[in-house]
Tab-separated table of C-alpha atoms and ligand atoms in Angstrom:
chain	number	residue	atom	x	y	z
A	255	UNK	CA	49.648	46.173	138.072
A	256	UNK	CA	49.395	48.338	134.693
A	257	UNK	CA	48.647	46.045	131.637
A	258	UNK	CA	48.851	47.707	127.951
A	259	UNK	CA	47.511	46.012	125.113
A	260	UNK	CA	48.533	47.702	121.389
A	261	UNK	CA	46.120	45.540	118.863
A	262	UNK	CA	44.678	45.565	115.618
A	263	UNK	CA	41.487	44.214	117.197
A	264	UNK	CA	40.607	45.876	120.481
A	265	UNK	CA	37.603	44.346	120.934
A	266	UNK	CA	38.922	41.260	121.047
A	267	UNK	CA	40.128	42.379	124.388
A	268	UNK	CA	36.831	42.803	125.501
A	269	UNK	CA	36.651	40.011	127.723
A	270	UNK	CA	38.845	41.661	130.214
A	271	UNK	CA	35.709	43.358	131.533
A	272	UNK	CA	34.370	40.181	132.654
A	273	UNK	CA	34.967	38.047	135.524
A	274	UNK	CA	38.276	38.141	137.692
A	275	UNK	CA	40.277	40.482	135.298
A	276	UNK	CA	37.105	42.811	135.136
A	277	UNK	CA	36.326	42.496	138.674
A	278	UNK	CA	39.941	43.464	139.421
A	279	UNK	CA	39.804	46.403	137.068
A	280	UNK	CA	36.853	47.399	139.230
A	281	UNK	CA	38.370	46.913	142.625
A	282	UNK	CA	41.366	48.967	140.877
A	283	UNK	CA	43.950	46.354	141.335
A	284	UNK	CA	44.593	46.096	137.632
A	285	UNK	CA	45.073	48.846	134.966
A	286	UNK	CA	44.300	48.159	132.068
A	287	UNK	CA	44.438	50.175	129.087
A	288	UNK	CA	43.664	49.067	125.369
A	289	UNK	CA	45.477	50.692	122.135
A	290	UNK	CA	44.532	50.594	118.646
A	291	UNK	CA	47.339	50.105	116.812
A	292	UNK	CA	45.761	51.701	114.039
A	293	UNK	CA	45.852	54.885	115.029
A	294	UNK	CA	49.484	55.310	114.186
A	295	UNK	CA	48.879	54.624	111.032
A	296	UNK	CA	48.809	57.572	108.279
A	297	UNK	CA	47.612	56.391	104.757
A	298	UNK	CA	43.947	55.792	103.900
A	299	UNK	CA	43.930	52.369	104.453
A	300	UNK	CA	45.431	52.679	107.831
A	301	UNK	CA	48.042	50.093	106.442
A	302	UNK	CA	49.549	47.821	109.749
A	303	UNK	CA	51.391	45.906	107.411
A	304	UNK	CA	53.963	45.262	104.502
A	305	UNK	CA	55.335	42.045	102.682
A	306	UNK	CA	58.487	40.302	103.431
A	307	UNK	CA	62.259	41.313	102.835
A	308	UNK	CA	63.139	38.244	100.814
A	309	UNK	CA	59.756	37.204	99.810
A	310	UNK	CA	57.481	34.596	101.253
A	311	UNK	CA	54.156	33.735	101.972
A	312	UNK	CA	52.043	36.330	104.048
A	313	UNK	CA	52.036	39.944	105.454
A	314	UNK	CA	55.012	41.629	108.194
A	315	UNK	CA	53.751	43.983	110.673
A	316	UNK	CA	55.265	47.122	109.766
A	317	UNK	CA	57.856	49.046	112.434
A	318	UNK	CA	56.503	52.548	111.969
A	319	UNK	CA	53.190	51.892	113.634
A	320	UNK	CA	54.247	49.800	116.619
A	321	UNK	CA	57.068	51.872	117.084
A	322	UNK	CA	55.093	54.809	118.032
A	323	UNK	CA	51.937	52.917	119.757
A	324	UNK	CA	54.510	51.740	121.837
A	325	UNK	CA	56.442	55.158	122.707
A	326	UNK	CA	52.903	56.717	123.618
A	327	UNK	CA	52.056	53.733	126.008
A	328	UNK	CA	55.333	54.052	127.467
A	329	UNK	CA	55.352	57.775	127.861
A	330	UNK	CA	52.748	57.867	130.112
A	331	UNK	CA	54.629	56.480	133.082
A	332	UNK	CA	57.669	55.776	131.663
A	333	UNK	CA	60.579	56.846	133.360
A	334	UNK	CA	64.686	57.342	131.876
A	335	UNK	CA	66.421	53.911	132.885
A	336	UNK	CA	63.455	52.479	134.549
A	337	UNK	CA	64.828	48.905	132.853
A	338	UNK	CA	64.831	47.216	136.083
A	339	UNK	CA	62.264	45.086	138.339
A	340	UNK	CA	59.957	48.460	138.817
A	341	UNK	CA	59.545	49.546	135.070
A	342	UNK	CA	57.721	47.946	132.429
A	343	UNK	CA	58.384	44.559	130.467
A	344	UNK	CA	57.692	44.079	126.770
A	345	UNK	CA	55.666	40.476	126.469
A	346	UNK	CA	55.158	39.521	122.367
A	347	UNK	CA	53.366	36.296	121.996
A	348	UNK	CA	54.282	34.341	119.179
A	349	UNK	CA	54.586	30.895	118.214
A	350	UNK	CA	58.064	30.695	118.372
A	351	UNK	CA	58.438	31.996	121.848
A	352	UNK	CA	59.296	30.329	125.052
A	353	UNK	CA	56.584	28.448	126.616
A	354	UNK	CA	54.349	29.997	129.153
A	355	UNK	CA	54.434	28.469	131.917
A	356	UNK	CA	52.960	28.380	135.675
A	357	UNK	CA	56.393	29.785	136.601
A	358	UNK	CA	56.914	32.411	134.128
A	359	UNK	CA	53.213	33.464	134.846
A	360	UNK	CA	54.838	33.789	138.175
A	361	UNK	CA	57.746	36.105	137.288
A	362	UNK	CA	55.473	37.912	135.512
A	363	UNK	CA	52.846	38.766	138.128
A	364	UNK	CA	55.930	40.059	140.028
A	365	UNK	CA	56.480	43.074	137.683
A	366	UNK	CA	54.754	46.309	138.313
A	367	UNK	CA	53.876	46.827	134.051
A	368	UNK	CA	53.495	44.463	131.209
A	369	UNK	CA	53.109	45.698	127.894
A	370	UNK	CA	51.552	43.409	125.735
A	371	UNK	CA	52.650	43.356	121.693
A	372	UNK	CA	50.210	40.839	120.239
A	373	UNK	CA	50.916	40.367	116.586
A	374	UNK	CA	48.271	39.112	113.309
A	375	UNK	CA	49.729	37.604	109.852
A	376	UNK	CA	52.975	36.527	109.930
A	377	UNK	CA	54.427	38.553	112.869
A	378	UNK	CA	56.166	42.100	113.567
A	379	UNK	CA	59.309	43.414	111.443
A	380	UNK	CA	62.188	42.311	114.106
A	381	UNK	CA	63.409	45.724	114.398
A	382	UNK	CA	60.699	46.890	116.888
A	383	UNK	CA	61.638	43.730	119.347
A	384	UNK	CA	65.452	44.697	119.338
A	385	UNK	CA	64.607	48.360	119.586
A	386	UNK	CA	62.442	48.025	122.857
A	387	UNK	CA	65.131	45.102	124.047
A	388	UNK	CA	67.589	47.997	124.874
A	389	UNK	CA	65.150	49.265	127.041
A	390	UNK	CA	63.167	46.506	129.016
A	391	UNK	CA	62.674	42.933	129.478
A	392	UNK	CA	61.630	41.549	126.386
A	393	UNK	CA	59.257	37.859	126.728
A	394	UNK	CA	58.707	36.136	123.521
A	395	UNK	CA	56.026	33.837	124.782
A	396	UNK	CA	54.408	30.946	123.498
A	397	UNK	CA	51.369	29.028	124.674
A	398	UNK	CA	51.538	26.188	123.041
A	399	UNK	CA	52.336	24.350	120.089
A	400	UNK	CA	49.318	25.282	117.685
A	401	UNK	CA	49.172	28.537	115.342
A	402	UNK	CA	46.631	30.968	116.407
A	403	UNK	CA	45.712	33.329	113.589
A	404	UNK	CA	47.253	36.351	116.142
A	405	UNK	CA	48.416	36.751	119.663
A	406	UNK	CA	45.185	37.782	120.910
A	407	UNK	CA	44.004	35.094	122.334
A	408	UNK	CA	47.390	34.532	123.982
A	409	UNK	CA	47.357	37.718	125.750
A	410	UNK	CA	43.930	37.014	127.421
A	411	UNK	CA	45.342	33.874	128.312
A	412	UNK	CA	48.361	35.786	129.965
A	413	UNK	CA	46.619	38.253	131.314
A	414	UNK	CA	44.186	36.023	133.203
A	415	UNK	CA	47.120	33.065	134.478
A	416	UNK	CA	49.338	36.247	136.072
A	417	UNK	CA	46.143	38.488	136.946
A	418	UNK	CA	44.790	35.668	139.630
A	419	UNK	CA	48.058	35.725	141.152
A	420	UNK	CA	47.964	39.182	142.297
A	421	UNK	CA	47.800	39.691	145.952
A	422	UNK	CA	44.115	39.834	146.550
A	423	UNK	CA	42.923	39.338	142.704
A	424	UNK	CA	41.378	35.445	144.116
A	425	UNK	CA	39.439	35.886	147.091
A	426	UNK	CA	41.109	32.466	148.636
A	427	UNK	CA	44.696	32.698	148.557
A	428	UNK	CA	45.048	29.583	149.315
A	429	UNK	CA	43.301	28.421	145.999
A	430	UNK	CA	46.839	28.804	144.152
A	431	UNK	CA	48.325	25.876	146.839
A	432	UNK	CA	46.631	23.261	145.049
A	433	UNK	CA	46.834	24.432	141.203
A	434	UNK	CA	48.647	21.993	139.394
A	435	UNK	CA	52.173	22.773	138.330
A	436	UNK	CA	51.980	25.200	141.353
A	437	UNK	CA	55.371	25.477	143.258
A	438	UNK	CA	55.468	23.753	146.579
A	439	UNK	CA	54.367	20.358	147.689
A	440	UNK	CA	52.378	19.362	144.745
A	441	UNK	CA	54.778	20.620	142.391
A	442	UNK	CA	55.037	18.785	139.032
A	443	UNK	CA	51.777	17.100	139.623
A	444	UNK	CA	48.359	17.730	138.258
A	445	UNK	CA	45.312	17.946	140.251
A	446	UNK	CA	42.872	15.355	141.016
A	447	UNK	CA	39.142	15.577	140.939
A	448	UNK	CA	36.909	17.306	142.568
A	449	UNK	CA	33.539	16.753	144.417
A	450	UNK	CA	30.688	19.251	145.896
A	451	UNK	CA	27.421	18.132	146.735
A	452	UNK	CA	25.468	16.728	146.879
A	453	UNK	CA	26.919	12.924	147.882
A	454	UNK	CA	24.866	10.986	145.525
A	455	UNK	CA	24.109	12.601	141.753
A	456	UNK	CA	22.803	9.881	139.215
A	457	UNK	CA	23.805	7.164	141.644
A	458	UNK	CA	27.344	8.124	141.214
A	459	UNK	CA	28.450	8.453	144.656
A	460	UNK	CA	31.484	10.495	146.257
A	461	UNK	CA	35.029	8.560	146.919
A	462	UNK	CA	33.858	7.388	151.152
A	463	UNK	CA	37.277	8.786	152.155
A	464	UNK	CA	36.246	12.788	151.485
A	465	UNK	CA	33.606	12.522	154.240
A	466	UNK	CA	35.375	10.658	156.534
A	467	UNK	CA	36.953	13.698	158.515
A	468	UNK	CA	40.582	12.331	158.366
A	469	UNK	CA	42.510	14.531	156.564
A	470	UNK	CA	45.827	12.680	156.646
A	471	UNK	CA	43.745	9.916	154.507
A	472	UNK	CA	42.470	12.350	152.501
A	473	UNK	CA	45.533	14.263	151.729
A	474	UNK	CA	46.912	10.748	150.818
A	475	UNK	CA	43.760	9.652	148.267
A	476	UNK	CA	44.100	13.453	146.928
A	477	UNK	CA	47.966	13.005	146.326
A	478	UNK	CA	47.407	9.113	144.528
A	479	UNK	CA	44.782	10.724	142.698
A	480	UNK	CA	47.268	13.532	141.405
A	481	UNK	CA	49.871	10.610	140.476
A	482	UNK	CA	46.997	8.761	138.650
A	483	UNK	CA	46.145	11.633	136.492
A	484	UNK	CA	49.385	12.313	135.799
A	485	UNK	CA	50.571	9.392	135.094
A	486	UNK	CA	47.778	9.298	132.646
A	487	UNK	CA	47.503	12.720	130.764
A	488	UNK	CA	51.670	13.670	131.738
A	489	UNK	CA	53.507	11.087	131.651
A	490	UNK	CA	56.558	12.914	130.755
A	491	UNK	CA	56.127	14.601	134.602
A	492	UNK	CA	56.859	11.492	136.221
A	493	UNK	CA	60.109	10.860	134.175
A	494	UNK	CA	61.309	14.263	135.190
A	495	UNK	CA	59.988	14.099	138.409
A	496	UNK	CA	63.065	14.264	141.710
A	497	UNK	CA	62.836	10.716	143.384
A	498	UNK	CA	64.086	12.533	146.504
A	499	UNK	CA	60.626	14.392	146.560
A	500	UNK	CA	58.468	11.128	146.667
A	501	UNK	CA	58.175	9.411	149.920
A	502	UNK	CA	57.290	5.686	150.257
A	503	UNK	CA	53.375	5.629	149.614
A	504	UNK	CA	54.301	8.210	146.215
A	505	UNK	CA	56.274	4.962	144.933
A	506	UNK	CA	53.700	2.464	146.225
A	507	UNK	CA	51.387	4.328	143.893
A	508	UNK	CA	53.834	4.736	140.954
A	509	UNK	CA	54.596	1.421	140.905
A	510	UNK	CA	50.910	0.176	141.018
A	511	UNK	CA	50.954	2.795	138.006
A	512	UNK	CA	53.376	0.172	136.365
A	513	UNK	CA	56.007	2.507	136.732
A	514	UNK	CA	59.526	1.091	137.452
A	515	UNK	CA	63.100	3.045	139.253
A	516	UNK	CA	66.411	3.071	137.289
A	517	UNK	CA	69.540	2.510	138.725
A	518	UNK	CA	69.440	5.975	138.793
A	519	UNK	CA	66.357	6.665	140.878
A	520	UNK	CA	64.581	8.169	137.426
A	521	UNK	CA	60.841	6.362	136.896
A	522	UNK	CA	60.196	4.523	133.445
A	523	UNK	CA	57.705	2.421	132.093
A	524	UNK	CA	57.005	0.226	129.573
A	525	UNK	CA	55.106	2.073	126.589
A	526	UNK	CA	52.737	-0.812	126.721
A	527	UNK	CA	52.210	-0.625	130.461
A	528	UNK	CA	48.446	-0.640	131.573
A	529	UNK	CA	46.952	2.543	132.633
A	530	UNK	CA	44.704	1.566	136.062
B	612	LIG	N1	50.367	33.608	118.091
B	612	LIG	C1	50.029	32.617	117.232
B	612	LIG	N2	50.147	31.421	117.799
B	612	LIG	C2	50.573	31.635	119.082
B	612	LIG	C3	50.899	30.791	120.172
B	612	LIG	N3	50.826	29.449	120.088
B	612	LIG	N4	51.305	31.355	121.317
B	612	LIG	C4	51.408	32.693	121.406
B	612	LIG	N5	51.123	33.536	120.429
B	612	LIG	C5	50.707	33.025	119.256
């Protein structure tokens, strides 16, 4: 996969030389290449940015620059019409995108190029978004609700949710099974804790059940242990969750959760129900 980062800040990016994203760079299974948006820029100052059509607080991210940063990334590579799965996407994070997701990081680990648009003070003049939409995908993503001071940080956080999914990026690929909000049978549920040794640290011991070699038990005490800390920390998970998905020891544990079925299958519970 081909990753291209136009920033203000390119050493910000630095920490994609570490760890998995670096160690796939190594290995060749990423390609990653950093662009300093001010080197399209003419004037002294190497001016990026501009104040706002209609007035306002802050600084826009002028068109000019990103315009061409953009054109030479794409050049290189680029081919006529190539607006399908096998060209490149355009991914701006911002605020008011849509959120980011385990599935979009999904979709996006699927595409062969992602060109990453991170923005700093207010955001970029809306031209260069519409311009590039003719051409590509365009993903206006968000990761949460909280203002960074620019999209930086976002696309590290991109980059490294979609880089682990890459065939052979994790050297178990059967770590991604497990993750929570992964697709499949754990879907919609977060993970549970974790042990390693050794079996007795502080005199806290490790839940009997994990050593006792019978993994339908254990796959049972991992899955209450999901609805536990889910119930707890996303409790807006079980609400959404498909009743048809739950067997009969999933409700056994939901309802010693304190949460009750509608007439409609949905799970509620009282706000003041106690957490066990
Ligand atoms: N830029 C500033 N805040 C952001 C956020 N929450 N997500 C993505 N990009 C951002």
């Amino acid at each position: 996969m081909r990753l291209d980062i136009v920033t203000i800040f390119p050493e910000y990016l630095e920490p994609l030389n570490v760890s998995l994203v670096g160690k796939a760079r190594a290995r060749g299974q990423l390609d990653v290449r950093v662009h300093d948006l001010r080197r399209w820029t003419y004037d002294r100052h190497h001016t990026v940015d501009d104040t706002p059509y209609g007035g306002g607080p802050g600084m826009v991210m002028k068109t000019e620059p990103w315009g061409e940063a953009l054109d030479t990334a794409l050049a290189d590579g680029y081919e006529a019409g190539a607006g399908g799965p096998g060209g490149p996407a355009l991914v701006v994070p911002t605020p008011s995108g849509r959120p980011f997701t385990q599935e979009l990081a999904v979709e996006l680990s699927q595409r062969p190029w992602l060109l990453f648009a991170p923005a700093r003070y207010e955001g970029i003049d809306r031209r260069v978004v519409d311009e590039y939409a003719t051409r590509m995908p365009v993903y206006e993503v968000s990761i949460g609700d909280y203002v960074l001071a620019g999209g930086e940080a976002a696309v590290l956080v991109i980059t490294e949710a979609v880089a682990r999914l890459l065939p052979g990026v994790l050297g178990n690929a059967e770590s991604h099974r497990d993750d929570s909000f992964a697709p499949g049978a754990m879907a919609d549920l977060l993970e549970g804790p974790v042990y390693t040794k050794p079996p007795v640290w502080r005199g806290r011991e490790i839940p009997d059940v994990l050593v006792s070699g019978h993994h339908g038990r254990i796959a049972r005490w991992r899955r209450d242990e999901a609805f536990r800390r889910t119930s707890a920390h996303r409790p807006d998970l079980i609400e959404r969750c498909d009743p048809a998905a739950l067997d009969k020891k999933d409700r056994e544990m939901l309802s010693i959760l304190g949460w009750r079925q509608g007439p409609d299958g949905r799970f509620w519970r009282d706000a003041d129900a106690v957490e066990q």
